[in-house]
Every structure is written in structure tokens, then in C-alpha cells.
Coordinates of C-alpha atoms and ligand atoms in Angstrom, one line a residue:
M1 CA 52.7 89.6 77.8
Q2 CA 49.8 92.2 76.4
T3 CA 47.6 95.0 78.0
A4 CA 43.9 94.7 77.3
H5 CA 44.3 97.3 74.8
E6 CA 46.3 95.5 72.7
L7 CA 43.8 92.8 73.2
A8 CA 41.0 94.8 71.7
A9 CA 42.9 96.0 68.9
T10 CA 43.3 92.3 67.9
L11 CA 39.8 91.5 68.3
H12 CA 38.7 94.6 66.2
A13 CA 41.4 93.2 63.5
L14 CA 39.5 90.0 63.6
D15 CA 36.1 91.3 62.8
G16 CA 34.8 89.7 59.5
K17 CA 37.7 86.7 59.6
S18 CA 36.3 83.5 59.6
Y19 CA 35.9 81.9 63.3
G20 CA 39.4 80.2 63.2
A21 CA 41.2 83.2 63.2
Y22 CA 39.9 83.5 66.9
R23 CA 43.2 81.2 67.6
A24 CA 45.6 84.6 67.4
I25 CA 44.6 85.2 71.0
A26 CA 44.9 81.3 72.5
H27 CA 47.2 80.7 75.0
Q28 CA 48.1 84.4 75.7
C29 CA 48.4 86.3 78.8
Y30 CA 46.9 89.5 78.9
H31 CA 47.4 92.6 81.6
Y32 CA 44.5 94.2 82.8
P33 CA 44.9 96.6 85.9
Q34 CA 43.4 94.6 88.2
F35 CA 44.0 91.3 86.9
T36 CA 45.5 88.8 84.2
L37 CA 43.6 87.1 81.8
Q38 CA 44.8 83.7 80.4
V39 CA 42.6 82.7 77.4
E40 CA 43.3 78.7 77.8
R41 CA 41.6 77.4 75.0
V42 CA 39.6 79.1 71.8
Q43 CA 36.4 77.0 70.6
S44 CA 36.3 75.5 67.0
D45 CA 33.2 77.5 66.1
P46 CA 30.2 79.3 68.1
F47 CA 27.9 76.2 68.9
A48 CA 31.0 74.5 70.2
A49 CA 31.9 74.2 74.0
P50 CA 32.6 77.9 75.3
S51 CA 36.4 79.3 75.1
A52 CA 38.1 78.5 78.5
V53 CA 39.7 81.5 80.5
R54 CA 41.2 81.9 83.8
V55 CA 41.7 85.4 85.6
E56 CA 44.0 85.3 88.3
L57 CA 43.9 88.3 90.7
P58 CA 46.7 89.4 92.8
P59 CA 46.1 89.6 96.9
D60 CA 45.8 93.8 96.4
S61 CA 43.6 93.5 94.1
A62 CA 41.5 90.8 95.8
A63 CA 41.8 92.3 99.2
L64 CA 40.7 89.3 100.6
P65 CA 40.9 89.8 105.0
A66 CA 43.5 86.9 105.5
S67 CA 40.6 85.3 108.4
L68 CA 38.3 84.6 105.5
H69 CA 40.9 82.5 103.4
R70 CA 43.0 80.8 105.9
P71 CA 43.4 78.1 106.8
S72 CA 41.8 76.2 103.8
L73 CA 38.4 75.2 105.1
R74 CA 37.6 79.5 105.1
A75 CA 39.2 79.3 101.5
V76 CA 37.0 76.6 100.2
A77 CA 33.7 78.7 102.0
A78 CA 35.3 81.7 100.6
A79 CA 35.6 80.7 97.3
D80 CA 32.5 79.0 96.8
F81 CA 30.9 82.5 97.9
L82 CA 33.2 84.1 94.9
T83 CA 32.0 81.4 92.5
R84 CA 28.0 82.2 93.5
A85 CA 28.4 85.9 93.1
F86 CA 30.4 85.6 89.8
S87 CA 27.6 83.5 88.8
R88 CA 24.5 85.6 89.9
V89 CA 26.6 89.0 87.9
A90 CA 27.6 87.0 84.9
R91 CA 23.8 85.9 84.3
Q92 CA 22.9 89.6 84.9
L93 CA 26.0 91.5 82.7
S94 CA 26.2 88.8 79.9
V95 CA 24.3 89.5 76.5
D96 CA 23.4 87.7 73.7
L97 CA 25.8 88.8 70.4
G98 CA 25.1 86.3 68.2
S99 CA 24.9 82.7 67.1
G100 CA 25.4 80.2 69.2
N101 CA 26.9 80.9 73.0
S102 CA 27.8 84.1 71.8
G103 CA 28.8 86.5 74.2
M104 CA 28.0 84.1 77.0
I105 CA 30.0 84.5 80.0
V106 CA 29.4 81.1 82.5
I107 CA 31.1 80.1 85.4
A108 CA 30.7 76.0 86.3
P109 CA 26.8 75.2 88.2
V110 CA 26.8 74.8 91.7
S111 CA 24.3 73.0 93.8
Q112 CA 23.6 73.6 97.4
V113 CA 26.9 72.4 98.8
I114 CA 30.1 73.8 99.4
L115 CA 33.0 72.1 97.8
D116 CA 36.8 72.6 96.7
R117 CA 36.3 73.4 93.3
T118 CA 38.2 74.5 90.5
A119 CA 35.8 77.3 89.5
V120 CA 37.5 79.6 92.1
Q121 CA 40.8 78.8 93.8
I122 CA 41.9 81.3 96.7
D123 CA 45.5 80.6 97.5
L124 CA 47.3 80.9 101.1
D125 CA 48.5 84.4 100.3
G126 CA 44.8 85.4 99.2
T127 CA 45.5 85.3 95.6
V128 CA 42.2 84.4 93.9
I129 CA 42.2 82.4 90.6
A130 CA 38.8 81.9 88.3
R131 CA 38.0 79.6 85.2
F132 CA 35.5 80.3 83.4
T133 CA 33.9 80.0 80.0
V134 CA 33.5 83.0 77.4
G135 CA 31.4 82.4 74.0
L136 CA 33.9 84.4 71.5
P137 CA 30.7 86.4 69.5
A138 CA 30.3 85.4 66.0
Q139 CA 27.3 85.9 63.4
G140 CA 27.3 82.5 61.9
R141 CA 30.8 81.6 61.2
R142 CA 32.2 85.3 61.1
I143 CA 33.7 87.2 63.8
L144 CA 31.9 89.9 65.6
G145 CA 35.2 91.2 66.2
R146 CA 34.1 94.9 67.2
Q147 CA 31.6 93.1 70.0
A148 CA 34.0 90.6 71.3
A149 CA 36.5 93.8 72.1
P150 CA 34.0 95.3 74.7
L151 CA 32.8 92.0 75.7
L152 CA 36.7 90.7 77.0
T153 CA 37.8 94.3 77.9
E154 CA 34.9 95.9 79.5
V155 CA 32.0 93.2 80.6
L156 CA 34.8 90.6 81.7
P157 CA 36.3 92.8 84.2
R158 CA 32.9 94.7 85.4
I159 CA 31.8 90.9 86.3
V160 CA 35.5 90.1 87.9
T161 CA 34.9 93.3 89.7
A162 CA 32.1 93.0 90.9
S163 CA 32.5 89.1 92.1
L164 CA 35.9 88.6 92.9
C165 CA 37.1 91.6 94.8
Y166 CA 36.1 91.8 98.0
P167 CA 35.3 95.5 98.5
A168 CA 32.3 94.9 96.0
L169 CA 30.6 91.7 97.9
D170 CA 28.2 92.0 100.6
A171 CA 31.2 90.6 103.3
A172 CA 28.6 90.3 106.2
A173 CA 26.5 87.3 104.2
L174 CA 30.7 86.0 103.5
R175 CA 31.6 86.5 106.9
A176 CA 28.8 84.3 107.5
Q177 CA 29.1 81.3 105.1
V178 CA 32.7 80.9 106.5
E179 CA 32.1 80.7 109.9
L180 CA 29.4 78.6 108.9
V181 CA 31.4 76.0 107.1
E182 CA 33.5 75.9 110.4
D183 CA 30.6 75.5 112.5
A184 CA 29.4 72.6 110.4
E185 CA 32.6 71.1 110.1
A186 CA 33.4 71.5 113.9
L187 CA 30.0 69.5 114.6
R188 CA 30.9 66.6 112.2
Q189 CA 34.1 66.5 113.8
G190 CA 32.9 65.9 117.0
L191 CA 30.4 63.1 116.6
H192 CA 32.4 60.1 116.3
E193 CA 33.9 60.9 119.9
R194 CA 30.4 61.8 121.2
G195 CA 29.3 58.4 120.2
L196 CA 26.8 59.4 117.2
V197 CA 26.9 59.1 113.6
A198 CA 24.7 62.5 112.9
F199 CA 23.5 65.5 114.2
V200 CA 19.9 67.4 112.6
A201 CA 19.7 70.9 114.8
N202 CA 16.7 72.0 115.8
G203 CA 14.9 74.0 113.6
S204 CA 16.2 72.5 110.4
I205 CA 14.3 72.3 107.1
L206 CA 14.5 68.7 105.5
P207 CA 11.8 68.7 102.7
R208 CA 13.1 70.1 99.6
Q209 CA 11.3 72.3 96.7
S210 CA 10.8 69.5 94.3
G211 CA 12.0 65.9 93.7
A212 CA 14.0 68.4 90.7
D213 CA 15.2 71.1 93.2
D214 CA 16.8 70.6 95.7
R215 CA 16.0 74.2 97.4
P216 CA 14.2 74.2 100.8
L217 CA 10.6 73.7 100.9
S218 CA 9.2 77.5 101.0
T219 CA 6.0 76.9 102.6
G220 CA 4.6 73.8 105.0
A221 CA 8.2 73.0 105.6
V222 CA 7.6 71.5 109.2
P223 CA 11.1 72.5 110.8
L224 CA 12.9 69.5 112.5
R225 CA 12.8 69.1 116.2
S226 CA 14.1 66.3 118.5
P227 CA 12.4 64.3 121.1
P228 CA 14.2 65.4 124.5
S229 CA 16.0 62.0 124.7
L230 CA 17.4 62.1 121.7
E231 CA 18.4 65.7 121.7
V232 CA 22.2 66.6 122.4
T233 CA 23.9 70.0 122.9
L234 CA 27.1 70.4 121.2
P235 CA 29.8 72.9 120.8
C236 CA 31.2 74.9 118.1
P237 CA 33.3 78.0 117.0
H238 CA 31.3 80.4 116.0
R239 CA 27.7 79.9 117.3
G240 CA 28.8 78.8 120.6
T241 CA 26.5 75.6 120.8
V242 CA 23.6 74.2 119.0
T243 CA 20.9 72.0 120.2
G244 CA 19.2 68.8 118.0
L245 CA 18.7 65.3 117.2
G246 CA 22.0 63.1 117.9
I247 CA 21.6 59.9 115.9
P248 CA 23.6 57.1 117.8
Q249 CA 26.4 54.6 116.7
G250 CA 24.9 51.3 116.8
V251 CA 21.9 50.4 114.6
T252 CA 18.9 53.2 114.2
L253 CA 15.7 52.6 112.3
I254 CA 13.4 55.1 110.9
V255 CA 10.1 53.8 111.3
G256 CA 6.6 55.8 110.8
G257 CA 3.8 55.7 108.5
G258 CA 4.3 56.5 104.7
Y259 CA 4.5 59.5 103.3
H260 CA 5.3 60.7 107.1
G261 CA 8.9 62.2 105.8
K262 CA 11.4 59.1 106.5
S263 CA 13.2 59.3 103.4
T264 CA 13.5 62.7 103.5
L265 CA 15.1 62.4 107.4
L266 CA 17.2 59.8 105.7
R267 CA 18.2 61.8 102.5
V268 CA 19.3 64.9 104.8
L269 CA 21.3 62.8 106.5
E270 CA 23.1 61.0 103.1
Q271 CA 23.7 64.8 102.2
G272 CA 25.0 65.3 105.9
I273 CA 28.5 64.4 104.4
Y274 CA 28.5 68.1 102.7
N275 CA 28.7 71.2 104.6
H276 CA 25.6 73.6 102.8
I277 CA 25.1 77.0 102.1
P278 CA 23.0 79.8 104.5
G279 CA 19.6 79.3 104.3
D280 CA 19.4 75.9 102.7
G281 CA 17.9 74.4 105.1
R282 CA 20.5 71.5 106.2
E283 CA 23.4 74.0 107.5
L284 CA 23.3 72.4 110.7
A285 CA 22.4 68.9 109.9
V286 CA 25.8 66.8 109.4
S287 CA 27.0 63.1 109.2
D288 CA 30.0 61.0 109.8
R289 CA 32.1 61.9 106.8
Q290 CA 32.2 58.2 105.7
A291 CA 28.5 57.9 105.6
V292 CA 27.3 56.0 102.7
K293 CA 23.8 55.2 101.1
I294 CA 23.2 51.3 100.4
C295 CA 21.0 50.9 97.2
A296 CA 19.7 48.1 95.3
E297 CA 20.9 49.0 91.6
D298 CA 19.8 45.8 89.3
G299 CA 21.4 45.9 86.1
R300 CA 24.6 46.8 87.6
S301 CA 28.3 45.4 86.7
I302 CA 30.2 43.6 88.9
A303 CA 33.2 42.8 89.0
G304 CA 35.0 40.0 91.3
V305 CA 33.5 41.1 94.6
N306 CA 33.8 39.0 97.5
I307 CA 29.8 38.9 98.6
T308 CA 30.0 35.6 100.6
P309 CA 29.1 37.3 103.8
F310 CA 25.6 38.1 102.2
I311 CA 25.2 35.4 99.2
N312 CA 26.3 31.5 98.9
H313 CA 25.8 28.5 96.4
L314 CA 24.3 30.4 93.9
P315 CA 22.7 28.3 91.1
R316 CA 24.8 27.0 88.7
R317 CA 27.9 26.8 91.3
Q318 CA 28.4 30.5 90.6
S319 CA 31.4 31.4 93.0
T320 CA 30.4 34.4 95.3
A321 CA 33.9 35.1 96.5
N322 CA 35.1 36.7 93.4
F323 CA 31.7 37.3 92.1
S324 CA 31.4 39.1 88.7
T325 CA 28.2 39.7 86.6
A326 CA 27.0 42.1 83.6
N327 CA 23.5 42.1 85.2
A328 CA 23.2 42.3 88.6
S329 CA 19.9 41.3 90.5
G330 CA 18.1 43.2 93.2
S331 CA 20.1 41.4 96.2
T332 CA 23.3 40.6 94.8
S333 CA 23.7 44.6 93.3
Q334 CA 23.2 45.7 96.7
A335 CA 25.3 42.8 98.3
A336 CA 28.4 44.1 96.4
N337 CA 27.4 47.9 97.0
L338 CA 27.8 47.4 100.8
C339 CA 30.8 45.0 99.9
E340 CA 32.4 47.6 97.8
A341 CA 31.3 50.7 100.3
L342 CA 32.8 49.3 103.0
E343 CA 36.5 48.5 101.0
A344 CA 36.1 52.1 100.1
G345 CA 36.1 52.9 103.9
A346 CA 32.3 53.4 104.8
R347 CA 31.9 53.6 108.5
V348 CA 28.2 53.8 108.4
L349 CA 25.5 52.7 106.2
L350 CA 22.6 54.3 105.0
L351 CA 19.5 52.1 103.8
D352 CA 16.0 52.8 102.8
E353 CA 13.4 49.7 101.9
D354 CA 12.0 52.2 99.3
T355 CA 15.6 51.8 97.6
S356 CA 16.0 48.1 98.6
A357 CA 15.7 44.7 97.6
T358 CA 13.0 42.7 100.1
N359 CA 14.8 39.7 99.9
F360 CA 18.1 41.5 100.7
M361 CA 16.8 43.3 103.6
G362 CA 15.3 39.8 105.6
R363 CA 12.9 36.7 105.5
D364 CA 10.8 36.2 107.9
R365 CA 9.9 32.7 109.6
R366 CA 7.0 31.4 107.2
M367 CA 8.8 32.1 104.1
Q368 CA 12.2 29.9 105.7
A369 CA 9.9 27.6 107.0
L370 CA 9.1 27.3 103.4
I371 CA 12.3 27.7 101.4
P372 CA 15.1 26.3 104.0
P373 CA 18.4 27.9 104.5
P374 CA 20.1 25.8 102.3
Q375 CA 17.8 26.4 99.2
E376 CA 18.1 30.3 100.1
P377 CA 21.7 31.7 98.3
I378 CA 21.1 35.3 100.6
S379 CA 22.3 35.4 103.9
P380 CA 19.6 38.6 105.0
F381 CA 21.1 42.0 106.0
I382 CA 18.8 41.6 109.3
D383 CA 21.2 38.6 110.0
K384 CA 24.3 41.7 109.3
V385 CA 23.6 44.4 110.6
R386 CA 25.0 44.0 114.4
Q387 CA 27.7 41.9 112.9
L388 CA 28.6 44.8 110.9
Y389 CA 28.7 47.2 114.1
V390 CA 29.9 44.9 116.8
E391 CA 32.9 43.4 114.6
R392 CA 33.4 46.8 112.3
S393 CA 32.1 49.1 114.5
V394 CA 29.8 50.1 111.1
S395 CA 27.0 51.9 112.2
T396 CA 23.6 51.8 110.2
V397 CA 20.4 54.0 109.9
L398 CA 17.5 52.4 108.2
V399 CA 14.3 53.4 106.7
A400 CA 12.1 50.6 107.9
G401 CA 8.0 50.8 107.2
S402 CA 7.3 47.8 107.0
N403 CA 9.6 45.3 108.6
G404 CA 9.2 45.1 112.4
D405 CA 11.3 42.0 112.5
Y406 CA 14.1 44.8 112.6
F407 CA 13.0 45.7 116.2
D408 CA 15.2 42.8 117.5
V409 CA 18.3 43.8 116.2
A410 CA 18.1 47.3 116.9
D411 CA 19.6 49.9 119.6
T412 CA 16.8 53.0 118.7
A413 CA 13.9 53.5 116.8
I414 CA 12.9 56.7 115.7
A415 CA 9.2 57.8 114.3
L416 CA 8.0 60.0 112.2
N417 CA 4.3 61.0 112.7
D418 CA 3.3 64.2 110.8
Y419 CA 6.7 64.9 110.2
Q420 CA 7.4 65.4 114.4
L421 CA 9.9 62.7 115.3
H422 CA 9.7 60.6 118.4
D423 CA 11.4 58.3 120.1
V424 CA 9.8 55.0 120.1
T425 CA 12.8 52.6 121.0
A426 CA 11.5 51.7 124.7
A427 CA 8.0 50.6 122.5
M428 CA 10.1 48.6 120.0
R429 CA 11.7 46.6 122.9
A430 CA 8.3 45.9 124.6
I431 CA 6.6 44.7 121.3
A432 CA 9.4 42.9 120.4
Q433 CA 9.5 40.6 123.2
R434 CA 5.3 40.6 123.8
Y435 CA 5.6 39.0 119.6
P436 CA 9.0 37.1 119.2
S437 CA 9.5 37.4 115.7
Q438 CA 10.8 33.4 116.0
R439 CA 12.7 34.1 112.8
Q440 CA 16.5 31.7 112.9
P441 CA 19.6 33.8 112.7
E442 CA 21.0 32.9 109.0
G443 CA 23.9 35.3 109.8
G444 CA 26.4 32.7 110.5
T445 CA 28.7 33.4 113.8
S446 CA 30.5 36.1 112.0
F447 CA 30.5 38.8 109.3
G448 CA 32.8 37.4 107.2
E449 CA 35.8 38.2 105.1
L450 CA 36.2 40.9 102.6
S451 CA 39.0 40.1 99.6
A452 CA 41.4 43.3 98.7
R453 CA 40.7 43.5 94.5
Y454 CA 43.4 44.7 92.3
P455 CA 41.9 46.3 89.2
Q456 CA 43.7 45.6 85.9
P457 CA 45.3 49.3 84.8
Q458 CA 44.0 48.1 80.7
S459 CA 40.5 47.9 82.1
L460 CA 40.2 51.8 82.5
E461 CA 40.7 51.9 78.6
T462 CA 39.1 55.6 78.0
R463 CA 39.7 55.2 73.9
R464 CA 36.3 55.4 71.6
G465 CA 36.7 54.8 68.1
R466 CA 39.6 57.0 67.0
R467 CA 39.3 59.5 70.1
A468 CA 42.4 58.3 72.3
V469 CA 40.4 60.1 75.3
W470 CA 36.5 60.2 75.0
V471 CA 34.8 61.3 78.4
K472 CA 31.8 62.8 78.9
V473 CA 29.5 64.3 81.4
R474 CA 26.2 65.0 80.8
S475 CA 24.5 65.1 84.5
T476 CA 26.0 63.3 88.0
D477 CA 23.8 60.4 87.1
Q478 CA 25.8 59.5 83.6
L479 CA 29.5 59.4 82.6
E480 CA 30.7 57.8 79.4
F481 CA 34.1 57.2 79.7
G482 CA 35.8 55.2 76.8
E483 CA 33.4 52.9 75.4
N484 CA 31.5 52.6 79.0
R485 CA 28.1 54.6 79.8
I486 CA 28.1 54.0 83.2
D487 CA 24.7 54.8 84.8
L488 CA 25.3 56.1 88.4
S489 CA 21.6 56.7 89.7
A490 CA 22.0 55.0 92.6
V491 CA 25.1 56.9 93.5
V492 CA 23.0 59.6 95.0
Q493 CA 25.7 60.9 97.0
L494 CA 27.5 62.9 94.3
V495 CA 25.8 66.1 94.1
E496 CA 27.7 68.4 91.2
S497 CA 28.3 66.7 88.0
N498 CA 31.9 68.7 88.6
Q499 CA 32.6 65.9 91.1
L500 CA 32.3 64.0 88.6
R501 CA 34.0 65.1 85.7
A502 CA 36.8 65.4 88.7
I503 CA 36.4 61.7 89.0
A504 CA 36.9 61.1 85.7
A505 CA 40.1 62.9 85.2
A506 CA 41.2 60.9 88.7
L507 CA 40.1 57.5 86.9
I508 CA 42.9 58.7 84.0
Y509 CA 45.6 59.6 86.4
V510 CA 45.4 56.6 88.7
R511 CA 45.7 54.3 85.2
Q512 CA 48.5 56.0 84.5
H513 CA 50.6 56.4 88.4
D514 CA 49.1 54.3 91.2
L515 CA 47.1 51.7 89.4
D516 CA 49.4 48.7 88.5
G517 CA 47.5 45.7 89.0
Q518 CA 49.5 44.5 92.2
Q519 CA 47.8 47.4 94.2
P520 CA 44.9 46.5 95.8
L521 CA 41.9 49.1 95.5
H522 CA 42.0 50.4 98.6
T523 CA 45.7 51.4 98.3
V524 CA 45.2 52.9 95.2
L525 CA 42.5 55.2 96.6
Q526 CA 44.7 56.4 99.6
C527 CA 47.4 56.8 97.1
L528 CA 45.2 59.3 94.6
Q529 CA 43.9 61.2 97.9
A530 CA 47.4 61.4 99.2
D531 CA 48.5 62.8 95.8
L532 CA 45.9 65.2 95.9
Q533 CA 46.5 66.1 99.3
Q534 CA 50.5 67.0 98.4
F535 CA 49.7 68.5 95.2
G536 CA 46.0 69.8 94.8
W537 CA 44.2 69.9 91.3
S538 CA 47.1 70.3 89.3
A539 CA 48.5 66.6 90.2
L540 CA 45.5 65.7 88.1
G541 CA 46.8 67.9 85.0
E542 CA 47.4 71.3 83.8
P543 CA 45.9 73.8 82.2
L544 CA 42.9 73.4 85.2
P545 CA 39.4 73.4 84.2
G546 CA 36.7 75.4 85.6
D547 CA 34.7 71.9 86.4
W548 CA 35.8 70.1 88.7
A549 CA 35.0 69.5 92.5
E550 CA 36.1 67.4 95.6
F551 CA 34.9 63.7 96.1
R552 CA 35.1 60.9 98.2
S553 CA 37.1 58.1 97.8
L554 CA 33.3 56.5 98.6
E555 CA 31.9 58.2 95.2
F556 CA 35.6 57.4 93.2
A557 CA 35.3 53.9 93.7
A558 CA 32.0 53.4 93.3
V559 CA 32.6 55.1 89.7
L560 CA 35.5 52.3 89.3
N561 CA 33.1 49.5 90.3
R562 CA 30.7 50.7 87.9
L563 CA 32.9 50.8 84.9
R564 CA 31.7 47.6 82.8
S565 CA 35.0 47.4 81.2
L566 CA 36.6 47.0 85.1
Q567 CA 38.5 43.4 85.2
A568 CA 39.7 43.2 89.0
Ligands
ADP601 P1 8.3 58.5 103.7 O1 9.6 58.1 103.3 O2 7.8 58.5 105.1 O3 6.9 57.6 102.4 P2 8.8 61.2 102.6 O4 10.0 61.4 103.2 O5 9.2 60.4 101.0 O6 7.9 60.0 103.0 O7 7.8 62.7 102.4 C1 6.9 62.4 101.5 C2 6.3 64.0 101.4 O8 6.3 64.7 102.6 C3 7.8 64.9 100.7 O9 6.5 65.6 99.4 C4 8.2 65.3 101.6 O10 8.6 66.8 100.8 C5 7.4 65.9 102.6 N1 8.1 66.3 103.9 C6 9.1 65.7 104.5 N2 9.6 65.8 105.5 C7 8.3 67.3 106.0 C8 8.3 67.8 106.9 N3 9.3 68.7 107.7 N4 7.1 69.3 106.6 C9 6.9 69.1 105.1 N5 6.7 68.0 104.7 C10 7.6 67.2 104.5
MG602 MG1 10.1 57.1 102.1

């Protein structure tokens, strides 16, 4: 192993040479007083993806109290804190040193949620590992060795010690984040036994800065206050107790006038599967871990899904027991999204009229009279939603601003008026009695069967052109995987592109391991999570990149299901 001094000397000697000579420092490990630096990959030119490095701080240097990184949930919370600190300090201390990304030290960007990520990991013994990128400096294609030396041996250690070593950190803020994550997790764990699917603490800030900015709305936000009848007080380890809105199991409607905050509340429930950073406004808003948003998504591809619970006898006798299409309609896409979510373990369904197919959601009396059931392939969700709860214990929270027929099938109704919540369950029942919908139920006697699917490994082809593996993630909305270009804008619970990169790696992994064409998808999902549990991130390959984040089986399946090449 070489010292940082020797690295500086090497970089000085490279000054003026052509960019490719930077390869001299690749795959080397350098010893610094407080950590080791490993150069994992050297970029090919100053405009290419920057070079990947990894630093490892032994427990003595990181000096994290054990109470902040054991058990592993605390390590995830603390590592997230360190990642954000690194990002901040690196932004302050990085300087533009020349062409392209010269001089830039960057850690993978994060969102408002706290996730297990490869960017910073804290081992059981308190070792801290950080993975980030460095733009090795050049002017044109000439190495700026005299700038590279201080960048790697002065600036980089300054960033590392100011963001990854406990003495330099805001200890109170770090502890607050760790305790918050434990509290939120305890609230989430407690939901099921209390008969709840979600909890939103009083005082939570629901609206966001904008559609493109996930930080809390800074002025004019009306903090959440639960209606007294839905208010629950839950215990948690650090705060003692928290009081707020408890959304019960069963079928819950969110009603109210347009622009009164319905979709905003539902979006908070969607994101309640994650823990949020302090100050986010949703840090004490938690949902069942298996809650899934179900949207219509016309145009998506579908591979061999049994959608007979919702759709039967399509024109031209197309089978819906094993339904495949390259171009789904609004209703078939929503039916497939729902059946696929059940296959992947969904326990709570979140639907918004705004993003649903109208004919999937319901058919009123008059339409039933004009187009009688034999001519309508769809058994609408309104006739299935109770079956899902009674037969499969799958609850639903639905934003219903227009369809009062749902009053017949709902257990609870929450109204939003001027962003204030009211329990209107009793009024809903009274109105349902006074004005019968006179609909004919079209859902049959039971929800119906779901079929296991067997994804075929060769249909997860990674090849594109001459490249054996082509994977590109540009945002949370789009993945290029081999020849596939997958639109994920309807998979709204993917919040970081880091998750999508990890999912892409996991697709490659399952193709080589668990997926053999004989195993049903739900078994493949279980095997993948078990392998990740047992072997950690390195199950997916070494050396680890710094831009992976944890994901649920539900999102993994959602990506797999949208591969246009998929055969199942
Ligand atoms: P709806 O779905 O009922 O039509 P939205 O949830 O889309 O309404 O909200 C409409 C607007 O009100 C959005 O701009 C949103 O950010 C804002 N908003 C939602 N909830 C609140 C709140 N509690 N305080 C202030 N503004 C809010
Ligand atoms: Mg809305």
C-alpha cells in the first residue's frame, strides 16, 4: 500500500501527460493518516463519468458512538446523515479545475427519504465506508497533475474528516435523525396490530414546495389535524407518544372539493412507506410497508398476467387469464398493475381518481342499462374492493371526488375542506341510504384467482448492439436495460434513481441466479430479498458503485413487469 505522499508524487509526475496516463493510479490503495483511499475506476477523459473512489475509515477515525450505529436501522439513519454532510461539504470545497468535471468531488444525490445506500455504509464495528466520484483534473486532454495532487491529498481528506468523522458533525442533529428513524419505524410496525393502514401525526406538513421540488411548502401550509373520531395516540421509543390521524383497515374514501388537498394527502400515504429526514414535514407520517399506488398507465406492455378478476371476454376472444399486450389500455393497464401488485405482496392499495381509468373504477346504473354486463368486459373496481378486503385482507384508500357509488362499499370517509380534515363517515352512510345507487353488482361471488407467472430468463436480455450489458438510469422515470426503454413514471413510489440502479443490478443478478423459468415470480422475489439480507449489497457484485439504494420487492417487480422484452 502506498502513502498519500506517494500518491501526490505520482500525480505530479503525471502532469502534462495525456489523460489515459491517469490509469497509473487505478486499482491502488493509498494510506492516509485517518483512512484508506481506493481508486476503483479511472475515467477515460475529463468529460466521461467521473472516477470512482472508495474511502474506508476505521472505527477509531470515524469515532461513531456504538449507540448511533447499532442495530442496523440506526446505521442506516446515521449513514444517511453522513451522506448528506459529505454532499454539503464537498459542494463547498470542490473547485472547478479545468475541463469537464475536473476537480468535482460528488457523492450520489439523495432525496428527502432515508435509505440504505452504497454511498455511505457503517459496519457493525463502526467502520465507515464512503463511495463517491472525483473528476480527475485536466486541461483539454492534458493531465493537470499539479492540481490533482492537492485535490486528492488535501481537499479530499478535508471533506472526509469534516463529514464522516463524528467529532466534526452536529452530534445533536445526528442523534435526532437516528431517534426519528426509530420512532417512525416503531409507528409503522405498530400499524397492523392496531388495525391501521397509515398514521399521520398532527402537525405534519403535507404539501410540497412544487411538483418538481419535494421539500415542504415553506409558506401557507396548513398543518394536518386529525378529526377527533379518527385520532389515535401511538407509542414510540424516543418521543413517548404521538397523536394524529389513524386510517383504519378496510375501504377508506378521501373526498372533498377540487383543489382541497385530496391528492396531497394520498401522496403522503404513498411516501409513508419510507422514513423521511427531520424537517421534511412527513417524518411522522407512516404507511404499511406493503402499500402500493395503483395508476392507469395506457401504453405499457403486459406479459402473461391473469387479469380475469377485472376483465373477461375481450373482443376477438383475447385471453385475459394470460394477458399480454405491447400497448395496454387505461383499464387493462390498471387491472394488470393491481394484479401484479398483489402478486408482489401488496397489502394496501392507494388509488386516486386523478390517475385512474374511469371505466375501471365504476359503471353507474344508467350505463349498466345501456351496455349490459355481457357486452362489458370489465368488472369494475367498485365491485371488487370489498372482496379484496374480505377475502384477501387487502385494504384500499381511494381519492373519490366524483363517484358517490363508492359510498356503498366504503367503511370510512375523510373529507378535505380548505385542507382541513373531517370524518364524514356517518353522513356518507346516511346519503347512501337516502339515495340508493341502484347499481347491479358486477363483481361475481368472489375476487377470483391470481395465477403464478414464470418469467423467462432469456427475456431479460442486457445486450444492446456490441455491448454485452447496457444499463442507463437518467431519472426515476426511465431505465434503459438492453434494448428496452422502460417508462416508470407510473411507479411513483420509486423516489431515487439510486434505487433504480440497484434494481437494474438486481435484474442482472436474478437472471444469473434465482430466475430459471421454473420458479414463479413471487419465489424469485423472496430469493432475491433473502440473498440481499444474507450477503448485503455485495450479493449484487463487487466492487460496489456508490449510487445504489434499497428497494422493495414491489418496485423490483414493477420494473421487471414493464420490460417490453419480458416473457412470462
Ligand atoms: P385535490 O386533489 O383535492 O384536487 P391537491 O391535493 O392536488 O388537491 O392540492 C391542491 C393544491 O393545494 C396543491 O397545490 C397543494 O400543494 C396544495 N395543498 C394541499 N394540501 C395543502 C395544505 N395542507 N396546506 C396548504 N396547501 C395545500
Ligand atoms: Mg387531486
